[in-house]
Coordinates of C-alpha atoms in Angstrom, one line a residue:
Chain A
X113 CA 25.9 28.7 7.5
X114 CA 24.7 25.2 8.3
X115 CA 21.3 25.1 10.0
X116 CA 19.3 22.3 11.6
X117 CA 15.7 22.8 12.7
X118 CA 13.6 20.3 14.6
X119 CA 9.8 20.3 15.0
X120 CA 7.8 20.1 17.0
X121 CA 9.6 21.4 20.1
X122 CA 7.5 19.1 22.3
X123 CA 5.1 16.3 21.5
X124 CA 2.8 14.4 23.8
X125 CA 1.4 11.0 22.7
X126 CA -0.8 8.4 24.2
X127 CA 0.8 5.0 24.4
X128 CA 0.4 3.2 21.1
X129 CA -0.2 6.5 19.2
X130 CA 2.3 6.6 16.3
X131 CA 3.8 9.8 15.1
X132 CA 6.8 11.4 13.5
X133 CA 9.4 14.0 14.5
X134 CA 10.9 16.3 11.8
X135 CA 14.4 17.5 11.3
X136 CA 15.0 20.0 8.5
X137 CA 18.5 20.8 7.5
X138 CA 20.3 23.3 5.3
X139 CA 23.9 22.2 4.8
X140 CA 26.1 22.2 1.8
X141 CA 26.9 18.7 0.7
X142 CA 25.5 16.6 3.5
X143 CA 28.0 14.1 4.8
X144 CA 25.7 12.6 7.4
X145 CA 22.5 13.1 9.4
X146 CA 22.5 11.8 13.0
X147 CA 19.8 11.0 15.5
X148 CA 20.4 10.9 19.2
X149 CA 18.2 10.2 22.2
X150 CA 18.7 12.1 25.5
X151 CA 17.1 11.1 28.8
X152 CA 16.7 13.7 31.6
X153 CA 20.0 14.1 33.4
X154 CA 22.0 12.2 30.9
X155 CA 24.1 12.8 27.8
X156 CA 22.8 12.1 24.3
X157 CA 22.9 8.5 23.2
X158 CA 23.5 7.7 19.5
X159 CA 20.7 6.1 17.6
X160 CA 21.2 6.3 13.8
X161 CA 23.3 7.7 11.0
X162 CA 21.9 8.3 7.5
X163 CA 24.1 9.3 4.6
X164 CA 22.0 9.6 1.5
X165 CA 18.4 10.5 0.4
X166 CA 16.2 7.5 0.5
X167 CA 18.1 5.7 3.2
X168 CA 16.2 4.2 6.2
X169 CA 17.3 2.8 9.5
X170 CA 15.3 1.0 12.1
X171 CA 15.7 0.1 15.7
X172 CA 12.8 -1.4 17.7
X173 CA 9.9 1.1 17.4
X174 CA 12.0 3.8 15.7
X175 CA 12.6 4.3 12.1
X176 CA 14.6 7.1 10.6
X177 CA 14.3 8.3 7.0
X178 CA 16.2 10.9 5.0
X179 CA 15.3 13.1 2.0
X180 CA 17.3 15.9 0.4
X181 CA 15.9 18.5 2.8
X182 CA 14.7 16.7 5.9
X183 CA 14.8 13.6 8.1
X184 CA 12.0 12.0 10.0
X185 CA 12.0 9.9 13.0
X186 CA 8.9 7.7 13.0
X187 CA 7.8 6.2 16.2
X188 CA 5.4 3.3 15.9
X189 CA 3.2 2.3 18.8
X190 CA 5.3 4.2 21.4
X191 CA 5.6 3.2 25.0
X192 CA 6.2 5.4 28.0
X193 CA 9.9 4.4 28.0
X194 CA 10.3 6.1 24.7
X195 CA 9.8 9.4 26.4
X196 CA 13.0 11.5 25.9
X197 CA 14.4 14.4 24.0
X198 CA 15.4 13.4 20.4
X199 CA 18.2 15.4 18.8
X200 CA 19.2 15.4 15.2
X201 CA 22.5 16.7 13.9
X202 CA 24.0 17.2 10.4
X203 CA 27.5 17.4 9.1
X204 CA 28.2 19.2 5.8
X205 CA 31.1 18.6 3.5
X206 CA 32.6 22.0 4.4
X207 CA 32.2 21.8 8.2
X208 CA 34.5 19.8 10.4
X209 CA 31.9 19.2 13.1
X210 CA 28.2 18.5 13.6
X211 CA 25.4 21.1 13.8
X212 CA 22.8 20.1 16.2
X213 CA 19.1 20.9 16.3
X214 CA 17.5 22.0 19.6
X215 CA 15.6 18.8 20.0
X216 CA 12.0 17.5 20.3
X217 CA 10.9 16.6 23.8
X218 CA 8.7 13.5 23.5
X219 CA 6.3 12.4 26.3
X220 CA 4.4 9.2 25.9
X221 CA 1.6 8.8 28.4
X222 CA 0.4 5.4 29.7
Chain B
X336 CA 30.6 -0.3 26.6
X337 CA 32.3 3.0 26.1
X338 CA 32.3 5.1 29.2
X339 CA 32.8 8.8 29.3
X340 CA 33.0 10.1 32.8
X341 CA 32.6 13.7 33.8
X342 CA 34.1 14.5 37.2
X343 CA 31.1 16.5 38.6
X344 CA 27.4 16.3 38.1
X345 CA 26.7 19.7 39.6
X346 CA 28.9 22.7 40.3
X347 CA 28.2 26.1 41.8
X348 CA 30.9 28.8 41.3
X349 CA 31.2 32.5 41.9
X350 CA 31.8 35.0 39.2
X351 CA 35.5 35.4 38.5
X352 CA 36.5 32.0 39.7
X353 CA 38.6 29.7 37.6
X354 CA 36.7 26.5 36.9
X355 CA 38.0 23.1 35.8
X356 CA 35.7 20.5 34.2
X357 CA 37.3 17.1 33.8
X358 CA 36.4 14.3 31.4
X359 CA 37.8 10.8 31.0
X360 CA 37.0 8.2 28.4
X361 CA 38.0 4.6 28.7
X362 CA 37.9 3.3 25.1
X363 CA 41.2 4.8 23.8
X364 CA 39.3 7.2 21.5
X365 CA 41.4 9.7 19.6
X366 CA 38.7 12.4 19.4
X367 CA 37.3 14.3 22.3
X368 CA 34.8 17.2 22.4
X369 CA 33.3 19.8 24.8
X370 CA 29.8 21.1 24.2
X371 CA 27.5 23.3 26.1
X372 CA 23.7 22.7 26.0
X373 CA 21.2 25.5 26.6
X374 CA 17.4 25.4 26.3
X375 CA 16.3 26.3 22.8
X376 CA 19.9 26.5 21.5
X377 CA 20.8 22.9 21.1
X378 CA 24.4 21.6 21.6
X379 CA 27.1 24.1 20.7
X380 CA 30.7 23.0 20.3
X381 CA 33.3 24.8 22.4
X382 CA 36.5 23.0 21.7
X383 CA 37.6 19.6 20.3
X384 CA 40.8 17.6 20.1
X385 CA 41.9 15.0 17.7
X386 CA 45.1 14.0 19.5
X387 CA 47.1 14.5 22.6
X388 CA 48.3 18.1 23.1
X389 CA 46.2 19.1 20.1
X390 CA 43.1 21.4 20.3
X391 CA 40.9 23.2 17.9
X392 CA 38.3 25.9 18.5
X393 CA 34.7 25.1 18.0
X394 CA 31.8 27.5 17.4
X395 CA 31.9 29.3 20.8
X396 CA 35.4 29.1 22.3
X397 CA 35.4 32.6 23.9
X398 CA 36.0 32.5 27.6
X399 CA 37.2 28.9 27.6
X400 CA 40.4 26.9 27.2
X401 CA 41.2 23.2 27.1
X402 CA 43.9 20.8 28.0
X403 CA 44.7 17.4 26.7
X404 CA 47.9 16.0 28.3
X405 CA 46.8 12.4 28.1
X406 CA 44.8 10.6 25.4
X407 CA 42.0 9.6 27.8
X408 CA 41.5 13.0 29.5
X409 CA 40.2 16.3 28.2
X410 CA 39.7 19.2 30.5
X411 CA 37.7 22.4 30.0
X412 CA 38.8 25.5 31.8
X413 CA 36.8 28.6 32.4
X414 CA 39.5 31.2 33.1
X415 CA 37.2 33.6 34.9
X416 CA 33.7 32.3 35.2
X417 CA 30.8 34.6 34.3
X418 CA 27.0 34.3 34.7
X419 CA 26.5 33.7 31.0
X420 CA 28.5 30.5 31.3
X421 CA 25.8 28.9 33.5
X422 CA 24.9 25.9 31.4
X423 CA 25.0 22.1 31.0
X424 CA 28.4 21.0 29.8
X425 CA 28.8 17.8 27.9
X426 CA 32.0 15.9 27.1
X427 CA 32.0 13.4 24.2
X428 CA 34.5 11.1 22.5
X429 CA 34.5 9.3 19.2
X430 CA 36.4 6.5 17.5
X431 CA 38.9 6.6 14.8
X432 CA 39.0 9.2 12.1
X433 CA 36.0 8.8 9.7
X434 CA 33.8 7.8 12.6
X435 CA 34.1 11.1 14.3
X436 CA 30.5 11.9 14.3
X437 CA 29.4 8.8 16.3
X438 CA 29.8 10.5 19.6
X439 CA 29.7 9.0 23.0
X440 CA 28.6 11.5 25.6
X441 CA 29.2 11.8 29.3
X442 CA 26.3 12.5 31.7
X443 CA 27.0 16.2 31.8
X444 CA 28.0 18.8 34.4
X445 CA 25.4 21.4 35.3
X446 CA 27.4 24.5 36.1
X447 CA 25.8 27.5 37.9
X448 CA 27.8 30.7 38.1
X449 CA 26.5 33.1 40.7

């Protein structure tokens, strides 16, 4: 059974304090690892897709990386507007749909 | 921009009622999905559809049904609502086959069943 585990569940940072969110996955034949951002009261918004170990994607202060067992979302010098819940999801070769983690709730304090 | 619109932001229903949740997307996407989101459990797929009048069960279809009569509209039906169906319901759509995982979500419907 495919599993995706995110840690920590919640993270509080001071503005400018860089950190990383972790997404560990157990899937057979990874076909893609996805990161989404979800603001309160809204649906998730797509951020990145990673397909193979060693791949990296960047967008503003965010950088996603992928290994054979986990993905990291690195946040460099975060701002309060980066506060949100970050979700990761994985698709295996045998599954037709995504398996989502339960998310990391990030709070960036001014 | 892709827009996925869910008909209600909040709904309160009684146990045993039949509940309809409506979702419309405006980008001619072939694929549409219904998820529920519960604290600590992440998003769980209820049903999805890759074409008009076509539907497939997701991970937790029990107690739900769906309808897709037009390409842009995907409805989730709770035949007889129960308290354990209190949840946030999220509709999503995605582009052509091969891009299925890049999901565009609606804002969600928070359903409370009393």
